[in-house]
Coordinates of C-alpha atoms in Angstrom, one line a residue:
Chain A
X7 CA -0.3 14.4 -40.8
X8 CA -2.8 15.8 -38.0
X9 CA -1.2 18.5 -35.9
X10 CA -1.1 17.5 -32.0
X11 CA -2.0 20.7 -30.0
X12 CA 0.6 21.3 -27.5
X13 CA -1.4 23.1 -25.5
X14 CA -3.8 20.4 -24.5
X15 CA -4.3 19.6 -21.1
X16 CA -3.8 16.1 -19.7
X17 CA -6.3 14.8 -17.4
X18 CA -4.7 14.5 -14.0
X19 CA -7.2 11.8 -12.0
X20 CA -7.7 13.0 -8.9
X21 CA -8.6 11.2 -5.6
X22 CA -12.1 10.3 -6.0
X23 CA -14.4 9.1 -3.1
X24 CA -17.3 8.8 -4.7
X25 CA -16.9 5.6 -6.1
X26 CA -19.0 3.0 -7.5
X27 CA -20.6 1.3 -10.4
X28 CA -17.7 -0.4 -12.2
X29 CA -16.4 -2.8 -9.4
X30 CA -17.6 -5.7 -11.3
X31 CA -15.2 -4.8 -14.4
X32 CA -12.1 -4.5 -12.3
X33 CA -11.1 -8.2 -12.2
X34 CA -8.2 -8.0 -14.5
X35 CA -6.8 -5.1 -12.4
X36 CA -5.2 -7.2 -9.9
X37 CA -3.5 -9.4 -12.9
X38 CA -2.0 -6.3 -14.5
X39 CA -1.3 -3.9 -11.9
X40 CA 2.0 -4.4 -9.5
X41 CA 1.8 -3.8 -5.8
X42 CA 2.8 -0.1 -6.1
X43 CA 0.1 0.4 -8.6
X44 CA -2.8 -1.1 -6.3
X45 CA -1.4 1.0 -3.6
X46 CA -1.6 4.3 -5.5
X47 CA -4.9 3.2 -6.8
X48 CA -6.1 2.4 -3.3
X49 CA -4.9 5.8 -2.2
X50 CA -6.9 7.6 -5.1
X51 CA -9.6 5.5 -6.1
X52 CA -10.6 3.2 -2.6
X53 CA -13.3 1.1 -4.1
X54 CA -11.4 0.3 -7.1
X55 CA -8.2 -0.2 -5.2
X56 CA -9.6 -2.2 -2.7
X57 CA -11.5 -4.6 -5.1
X58 CA -7.8 -4.8 -7.2
X59 CA -6.2 -5.5 -3.7
X60 CA -8.8 -8.2 -2.6
X61 CA -8.4 -9.7 -5.9
X62 CA -4.9 -10.4 -5.2
X63 CA -4.7 -11.1 -1.7
X64 CA -8.1 -12.0 -0.4
X65 CA -7.8 -15.7 -0.6
X66 CA -4.2 -15.5 1.1
X67 CA -5.3 -13.1 3.8
X68 CA -8.3 -15.3 4.6
X69 CA -6.3 -18.7 4.5
X70 CA -4.1 -17.2 7.1
X71 CA -6.7 -16.2 9.4
X72 CA -8.5 -19.3 8.9
X73 CA -5.6 -21.5 10.0
X74 CA -5.3 -19.4 13.1
X75 CA -8.7 -19.4 14.3
X76 CA -10.2 -22.2 12.4
X77 CA -13.7 -20.7 12.1
X78 CA -15.1 -19.4 8.9
X79 CA -17.0 -16.6 10.5
X80 CA -14.1 -15.2 12.6
X81 CA -11.8 -15.5 9.7
X82 CA -14.3 -13.6 7.4
X83 CA -14.6 -10.8 9.8
X84 CA -10.8 -10.5 10.2
X85 CA -10.2 -10.5 6.4
X86 CA -12.4 -7.6 6.4
X87 CA -10.8 -5.8 9.2
X88 CA -7.3 -6.5 7.7
X89 CA -8.6 -5.0 4.4
X90 CA -10.0 -2.0 5.8
X91 CA -7.2 -1.7 8.1
X92 CA -4.7 -1.6 5.3
X93 CA -6.8 0.9 3.4
X94 CA -7.2 3.3 6.3
X95 CA -3.3 3.1 7.3
X96 CA -2.2 2.6 3.5
X97 CA 0.0 6.1 4.2
X98 CA 2.1 4.0 6.8
X99 CA 2.9 1.3 4.4
X100 CA 6.5 1.3 3.6
X101 CA 7.5 -0.7 0.5
X102 CA 11.3 -0.3 1.3
X103 CA 10.4 -2.3 4.7
X104 CA 8.5 -5.1 3.5
X105 CA 6.2 -6.5 0.6
X106 CA 2.7 -5.7 0.4
X107 CA 1.8 -9.2 0.9
X108 CA 3.8 -9.6 4.0
X109 CA 2.8 -6.6 5.1
X110 CA -0.8 -7.9 5.0
X111 CA -0.1 -11.2 6.4
X112 CA 1.6 -9.8 9.3
X113 CA -1.2 -7.8 9.9
X114 CA -3.3 -10.7 9.5
X115 CA -1.7 -13.2 11.8
X116 CA -1.5 -10.7 14.5
X117 CA -5.2 -9.8 14.5
X118 CA -6.2 -13.3 14.1
X119 CA -3.7 -14.1 17.2
X120 CA -5.4 -11.4 19.1
X121 CA -8.7 -12.8 18.0
X122 CA -7.5 -16.4 19.5
X123 CA -6.1 -15.1 22.5
X124 CA -9.6 -13.0 23.1
X125 CA -11.4 -16.2 23.0
X126 CA -9.3 -18.1 25.3
X127 CA -9.5 -14.7 27.8
X128 CA -5.8 -14.1 27.5
X129 CA -4.1 -10.8 26.8
X130 CA -3.1 -9.9 23.3
X131 CA 0.2 -10.4 22.0
X132 CA 2.4 -7.5 21.1
X133 CA 3.2 -6.8 17.5
X134 CA 6.8 -7.0 16.6
X135 CA 8.4 -3.3 16.6
X136 CA 10.2 -2.3 13.4
X137 CA 12.3 -0.1 15.3
X138 CA 14.9 -2.4 15.6
X139 CA 14.6 -3.4 11.9
X140 CA 15.4 -1.6 8.9
X141 CA 14.9 -2.2 5.3
X142 CA 13.2 -5.2 3.4
X143 CA 13.8 -8.4 5.0
X144 CA 12.7 -10.6 2.0
X145 CA 14.2 -10.9 -1.3
X146 CA 11.8 -8.8 -3.7
X147 CA 12.1 -11.5 -6.4
X148 CA 10.1 -14.3 -4.1
X149 CA 6.7 -14.3 -5.4
X150 CA 3.8 -16.0 -3.2
X151 CA 4.2 -19.5 -4.9
X152 CA 7.8 -19.7 -4.8
X153 CA 7.6 -18.5 -0.9
X154 CA 5.0 -21.3 0.0
X155 CA 7.4 -23.8 -1.5
X156 CA 10.3 -22.6 0.2
X157 CA 8.7 -22.3 3.4
X158 CA 7.1 -25.5 3.3
X159 CA 10.3 -27.5 2.2
X160 CA 12.2 -25.7 5.2
X161 CA 9.4 -26.6 7.8
X162 CA 9.3 -30.5 6.4
X163 CA 13.0 -30.7 7.4
X164 CA 12.6 -29.6 11.0
X165 CA 12.3 -32.4 13.6
X166 CA 8.9 -32.9 14.8
X167 CA 9.4 -31.5 18.2
X168 CA 10.9 -28.5 17.1
X169 CA 8.1 -27.9 14.4
X170 CA 5.6 -28.5 16.8
X171 CA 7.0 -25.5 19.0
X172 CA 7.0 -23.3 16.2
X173 CA 3.5 -24.2 15.2
X174 CA 2.1 -23.6 18.4
X175 CA 3.6 -20.1 18.8
X176 CA 2.9 -18.8 15.4
X177 CA -0.4 -20.3 14.6
X178 CA -1.7 -21.3 18.1
X179 CA -0.6 -17.9 19.5
X180 CA 1.0 -19.5 22.7
X181 CA 3.6 -17.8 24.5
X182 CA 6.8 -20.1 25.5
X183 CA 5.4 -20.4 29.3
X184 CA 1.9 -21.7 27.8
X185 CA 3.6 -24.2 25.1
X186 CA 5.6 -25.1 28.1
X187 CA 2.5 -25.9 30.1
X188 CA 0.6 -27.5 27.4
X189 CA 3.5 -30.0 26.3
X190 CA 4.5 -30.5 29.7
X191 CA 7.9 -29.6 29.2
X192 CA 10.5 -27.4 31.3
X193 CA 10.7 -23.6 29.6
X194 CA 14.2 -24.2 28.9
X195 CA 13.4 -27.2 26.5
X196 CA 10.8 -24.8 24.6
X197 CA 13.1 -21.9 24.3
X198 CA 15.8 -24.4 23.1
X199 CA 13.5 -26.2 20.7
X200 CA 12.3 -22.8 19.2
X201 CA 15.7 -21.3 18.7
X202 CA 17.1 -24.3 17.2
X203 CA 13.8 -24.3 14.5
X204 CA 14.6 -21.0 14.0
X205 CA 18.0 -21.3 13.3
X206 CA 17.5 -24.0 10.8
X207 CA 14.6 -22.4 9.1
X208 CA 16.9 -19.3 8.4
X209 CA 19.9 -21.2 7.4
X210 CA 17.4 -23.0 4.9
X211 CA 16.0 -19.6 3.9
X212 CA 18.9 -17.5 4.1
X213 CA 19.2 -17.1 0.1
X214 CA 16.0 -15.3 0.1
X215 CA 16.7 -12.7 2.7
X216 CA 17.3 -9.5 1.2
X217 CA 20.6 -7.8 1.5
X218 CA 20.9 -5.0 3.9
Chain B
X30 CA 41.0 0.4 16.5
X31 CA 41.5 -3.2 17.0
X32 CA 42.1 -2.7 20.4
X33 CA 38.9 -0.5 20.8
X34 CA 36.6 -3.1 19.1
X35 CA 38.2 -5.7 21.6
X36 CA 37.5 -3.6 24.5
X37 CA 33.8 -3.0 23.3
X38 CA 33.5 -6.7 22.7
X39 CA 35.1 -7.4 26.2
X40 CA 32.6 -5.0 27.8
X41 CA 29.3 -6.6 26.2
X42 CA 27.1 -7.5 29.0
X43 CA 25.6 -10.6 27.1
X44 CA 27.1 -13.1 24.6
X45 CA 25.3 -13.7 21.5
X46 CA 24.4 -17.4 22.3
X47 CA 22.4 -15.9 25.4
X48 CA 20.8 -13.4 23.0
X49 CA 19.4 -15.7 20.2
X50 CA 16.7 -17.5 22.1
X51 CA 15.1 -14.1 23.1
X52 CA 15.5 -12.7 19.4
X53 CA 13.7 -15.9 18.2
X54 CA 10.8 -15.4 20.8
X55 CA 11.0 -11.9 19.8
X56 CA 10.6 -12.0 16.0
X57 CA 7.6 -14.6 16.6
X58 CA 5.8 -12.0 18.7
X59 CA 6.7 -13.5 22.2
X60 CA 9.0 -11.5 24.0
X61 CA 9.9 -7.9 24.4
X62 CA 13.6 -6.9 25.0
X63 CA 15.2 -6.1 28.0
X64 CA 17.6 -3.0 28.3
X65 CA 20.7 -5.6 28.1
X66 CA 19.5 -7.6 25.2
X67 CA 18.9 -4.2 23.2
X68 CA 22.4 -2.7 24.2
X69 CA 24.0 -5.8 23.1
X70 CA 21.8 -6.0 19.9
X71 CA 22.4 -2.3 19.1
X72 CA 26.1 -3.2 19.7
X73 CA 26.6 -6.6 17.7
X74 CA 26.3 -6.9 13.9
X75 CA 25.8 -10.7 14.3
X76 CA 22.7 -10.2 16.0
X77 CA 21.4 -7.7 14.2
X78 CA 21.6 -9.9 11.0
X79 CA 20.5 -12.9 13.0
X80 CA 17.3 -11.1 14.1
X81 CA 16.7 -9.8 10.5
X82 CA 16.9 -13.4 9.2
X83 CA 14.5 -14.7 12.2
X84 CA 12.1 -12.0 11.0
X85 CA 12.3 -12.9 7.7
X86 CA 11.4 -16.6 8.4
X87 CA 8.2 -15.1 10.5
X88 CA 7.4 -13.1 7.4
X89 CA 7.4 -16.2 5.3
X90 CA 5.5 -18.5 7.9
X91 CA 2.1 -17.3 6.9
X92 CA 2.5 -18.8 3.4
X93 CA 2.3 -22.3 4.8
X94 CA -1.3 -21.8 5.5
X95 CA -3.2 -24.4 3.2
X96 CA -5.4 -21.9 0.6
X97 CA -9.0 -21.7 1.6
X98 CA -11.5 -19.8 -0.4
X99 CA -13.3 -17.0 1.1
X100 CA -17.1 -16.7 0.8
X101 CA -17.8 -14.8 -2.5
X102 CA -20.3 -12.2 -0.8
X103 CA -17.0 -11.0 1.3
X104 CA -15.9 -9.0 -1.7
X105 CA -18.7 -7.2 -2.1
X106 CA -19.5 -6.3 1.5
X107 CA -15.9 -5.1 1.6
X108 CA -16.2 -2.7 -1.5
X109 CA -19.3 -1.4 0.0
X110 CA -17.7 -0.8 3.3
X111 CA -15.0 1.3 1.7
X112 CA -17.6 3.2 -0.2
X113 CA -19.8 3.9 2.7
X114 CA -16.9 5.3 4.6
X115 CA -15.6 7.2 1.8
X116 CA -19.1 8.9 1.1
X117 CA -19.3 9.5 4.8
X118 CA -16.2 11.2 4.7
X119 CA -17.3 13.2 1.9
X120 CA -20.7 14.5 3.0
X121 CA -18.9 15.2 6.4
X122 CA -16.1 17.7 4.7
X123 CA -19.1 18.9 2.6
X124 CA -21.2 20.2 6.1
X125 CA -18.2 21.1 7.5
X126 CA -17.7 23.6 4.6
X127 CA -21.0 24.9 4.5
X128 CA -21.2 25.8 8.2
X129 CA -19.4 29.1 8.7
X130 CA -21.6 31.0 6.4
X131 CA -24.4 29.9 8.6
X132 CA -23.0 31.1 11.9
X133 CA -21.7 34.5 10.2
X134 CA -25.6 34.8 9.3
X135 CA -26.3 34.4 13.1
X136 CA -23.6 36.6 14.3
X137 CA -25.2 39.4 12.0
X138 CA -28.6 38.7 13.1
X139 CA -27.3 39.3 16.5
X140 CA -25.8 42.7 15.6
X141 CA -27.1 45.9 17.5
X142 CA -30.5 47.3 16.0
X143 CA -30.2 51.1 16.8
X144 CA -33.3 51.9 14.7
X145 CA -35.8 51.1 12.2
X146 CA -33.9 52.6 9.2
X147 CA -30.8 51.0 10.4
X148 CA -32.3 47.6 10.9
X149 CA -33.9 48.0 7.5
X150 CA -30.5 48.8 5.9
X151 CA -28.7 46.0 7.6
X152 CA -31.4 43.6 6.6
X153 CA -31.0 44.6 3.0
X154 CA -27.5 44.6 3.0
X155 CA -27.5 40.8 4.6
X156 CA -30.2 39.9 2.0
X157 CA -28.0 41.3 -0.7
X158 CA -24.8 39.3 1.1
X159 CA -27.0 36.3 1.4
X160 CA -27.8 36.3 -2.4
X161 CA -24.4 37.0 -3.8
X162 CA -23.1 34.2 -1.5
X163 CA -25.8 31.9 -2.6
X164 CA -25.1 32.4 -6.1
X165 CA -21.2 32.1 -5.7
X166 CA -22.0 29.0 -4.0
X167 CA -24.0 27.6 -6.4
X168 CA -21.3 28.6 -9.2
X169 CA -18.7 26.8 -7.0
X170 CA -21.1 23.7 -6.8
X171 CA -21.8 23.7 -10.5
X172 CA -17.8 24.0 -11.2
X173 CA -17.2 21.4 -8.6
X174 CA -19.7 19.0 -9.9
X175 CA -18.3 19.2 -13.7
X176 CA -15.0 18.7 -12.2
X177 CA -16.0 15.4 -10.0
X178 CA -18.1 14.5 -13.2
X179 CA -15.0 14.7 -15.4
X180 CA -12.8 13.0 -12.7
X181 CA -15.2 10.3 -12.3
X182 CA -15.5 9.8 -15.9
X183 CA -11.8 9.6 -16.4
X184 CA -11.7 6.8 -13.8
X185 CA -14.3 5.0 -15.5
X186 CA -12.6 5.4 -18.7
X187 CA -9.1 4.2 -17.2
X188 CA -10.8 1.4 -15.3
X189 CA -12.4 0.1 -18.7
X190 CA -9.2 0.7 -20.7
X191 CA -7.3 -1.4 -17.9
X192 CA -9.7 -4.3 -18.5
X193 CA -9.6 -4.0 -22.1
X194 CA -8.5 -7.5 -23.3
X195 CA -6.1 -5.9 -25.9
X196 CA -4.2 -3.9 -23.3
X197 CA -0.3 -3.5 -23.5
X198 CA 1.8 -2.0 -20.7
X199 CA 5.4 -0.7 -21.0
X200 CA 7.8 0.1 -18.1
X201 CA 9.1 3.8 -17.4
X202 CA 11.6 5.0 -16.0
X203 CA 14.0 8.0 -15.2
X204 CA 16.5 8.9 -12.5
X205 CA 14.1 9.4 -9.9
X206 CA 10.6 8.9 -11.6
X207 CA 9.1 5.3 -12.2
X208 CA 6.2 4.6 -14.1
X209 CA 3.9 2.3 -16.2
X210 CA 2.2 3.3 -19.2
X211 CA -0.9 1.3 -20.7
X212 CA -2.3 1.5 -23.6
X213 CA -5.1 -0.1 -26.1
X214 CA -3.2 -0.4 -29.5
X215 CA -6.1 0.2 -31.4
X216 CA -7.5 3.5 -29.9
X217 CA -6.2 6.7 -29.2
X218 CA -6.2 6.3 -25.5
X219 CA -3.5 5.4 -22.8
X220 CA -2.6 6.2 -19.2
X221 CA 0.3 7.1 -17.5
X222 CA 1.0 6.0 -14.0
X223 CA 4.2 8.0 -12.3
X224 CA 5.9 7.9 -9.0
X225 CA 8.2 10.3 -8.1
X226 CA 8.0 12.6 -10.3
X227 CA 10.3 15.5 -9.5
X228 CA 9.0 18.9 -9.1
X229 CA 9.6 21.7 -12.3
X230 CA 11.5 24.5 -11.8
X231 CA 9.3 27.4 -11.0
X232 CA 7.0 28.8 -13.9
X233 CA 7.3 25.4 -16.2
X234 CA 5.3 22.5 -16.5
X235 CA 5.5 18.7 -17.5
X236 CA 4.8 18.0 -21.1
X237 CA 4.2 14.4 -22.4
X238 CA 5.6 13.4 -26.0
X239 CA 5.1 10.3 -27.9
X240 CA 7.3 9.3 -30.9
X241 CA 6.3 8.4 -34.3
X242 CA 8.7 7.4 -36.7
X243 CA 11.7 9.7 -35.9
X244 CA 9.7 12.9 -34.6
X245 CA 8.1 13.3 -31.3
X246 CA 4.5 14.8 -31.0
X247 CA 3.1 16.3 -27.7
X248 CA 0.2 14.7 -25.9
X249 CA -0.2 17.4 -24.0
X250 CA 0.8 19.1 -20.8
X251 CA 0.0 18.7 -16.9
X252 CA 0.9 21.2 -14.0
X253 CA 2.7 20.1 -10.7
X254 CA 0.3 19.0 -7.9
X255 CA 2.3 16.6 -5.3
X256 CA 0.5 13.4 -5.1
X257 CA -0.8 13.1 -8.7
X258 CA -0.1 10.0 -10.0
X259 CA -2.5 9.1 -13.0
X260 CA -2.8 10.9 -16.0
X261 CA -5.2 10.1 -19.0
X262 CA -3.6 11.0 -22.2
X263 CA -5.3 10.9 -25.8
X264 CA -3.1 10.6 -28.7
X265 CA -4.2 11.7 -32.1
X266 CA -3.4 8.3 -33.4
X267 CA -3.9 4.7 -32.3
X268 CA -1.5 3.9 -29.5
X269 CA 0.2 1.1 -31.5
X270 CA 1.8 3.9 -34.0
X271 CA 4.2 5.3 -31.3
X272 CA 7.4 3.7 -30.4
X273 CA 8.4 5.6 -27.2
X274 CA 7.1 8.1 -24.6
X275 CA 8.7 10.6 -22.8
X276 CA 7.8 13.2 -19.9
X277 CA 10.1 16.6 -20.1
X278 CA 9.6 19.8 -18.0
X279 CA 9.1 22.8 -20.6
X280 CA 7.9 26.4 -20.1
X281 CA 4.7 27.4 -19.2
X282 CA 2.1 26.6 -22.2
X283 CA 4.3 23.8 -23.5
X284 CA 6.5 23.7 -26.4
X285 CA 6.6 22.5 -29.8
X286 CA 9.1 19.6 -29.5
X287 CA 11.1 18.4 -26.4
X288 CA 13.5 21.0 -24.9
X289 CA 13.6 20.5 -21.2
X290 CA 15.3 17.4 -19.6
X291 CA 13.6 14.0 -19.9
X292 CA 12.3 13.0 -16.0
X293 CA 11.1 9.5 -17.4
X294 CA 10.6 7.8 -20.6
X295 CA 9.5 4.4 -21.8
X296 CA 10.2 2.2 -24.8
X297 CA 7.0 1.4 -26.2
X298 CA 8.3 -1.6 -28.4
X299 CA 9.3 -3.8 -25.1
X300 CA 6.1 -5.2 -23.6
X301 CA 6.2 -5.8 -19.5

């Protein structure tokens, strides 16, 4: 039997900023690494980490950006910005606050809405502060496919008028006043429709909300 | 207690039904909460829960976007942008570290010259000092280059291993630490990724153990450095020969068998 030298030093892989040359072979990483491992890789081996992150979430981020801005070039620019921002601010990512996909998509949607509003000559919308929200909002067992199925089913259960208000607010980046103007409705009606829609959605999706 | 709660409830300036439309708009990003609403929210658990649920809904809404494939070139462009930025940061830090000696030299040149002998002596000292500094810098550079090369080769080995079609992975867990071990069954190569490894007591190091049959053999030691998460291990036998992995703290230099507390361990018979 061979004796293992107990004094052998294990190689601790340090952060390496001089990356390159093996990105083409990283395609499997996004399927074998979990989100925490991708985040760790992103911190310590940025080029490999960003490739793995993009392979997992690039399509999703691009789809959200495209849904908001309806323009391939702008969606492409937003997608690149989102991933670069994610990498630059990865130290601010709090896994106990949100899943990696929801964090990325929140950034994507906010960035896309700002782009849309900027084109319309409107002020950027504020981002929701998390100071009033502690802990994970969604059940960590939810995967992308399940979330998609659940949200589509919940949205399809809304009356058309309520769904329209949610879509104009969320995807169209319109304020309640702008929605009222566009639909020629009293502001109070927009308020009511938005609140009723959100109540129905939260009831439909309640079982997927994380416990406090 | 009941009276106190009733009094607090009575003094709430807003009722929940008034707050909910604002919370819905707030969650979707189209409202700021004024002081009375925030006061109500901080005191009302029902509204806090409502806001959490509204915000959870908003986190799910992006998944309704129909899938659209991004252009293939975007991936390469993104990686190139990250590489360019990291290399710029690296060269920037190198420039910064080499700057001080130049200014020190300049200061020396500005020193007072009393006479020719003094000037000659000073120049000699400066030349010797510069030569010494140059040699020291070259040694540091060679050492850093060796370390960088080894580190890069380590990462390349890791990435290559993670892309091996026969790769297997196992979860590791401890009271605080969590991790994963990957290995290629027929190779003497494995990798650990460990989060939240607690610092060992002073003067101790970590030691990795692999179980083969009923005995543990050491796979090597490593020292505590905050932020280190990825470790390459090169067992003496093919990875498939081992049934468990364990990390303990041991006296500096390592032990012949595990003596310290188990910080994290994994069963290599149950794949993830």
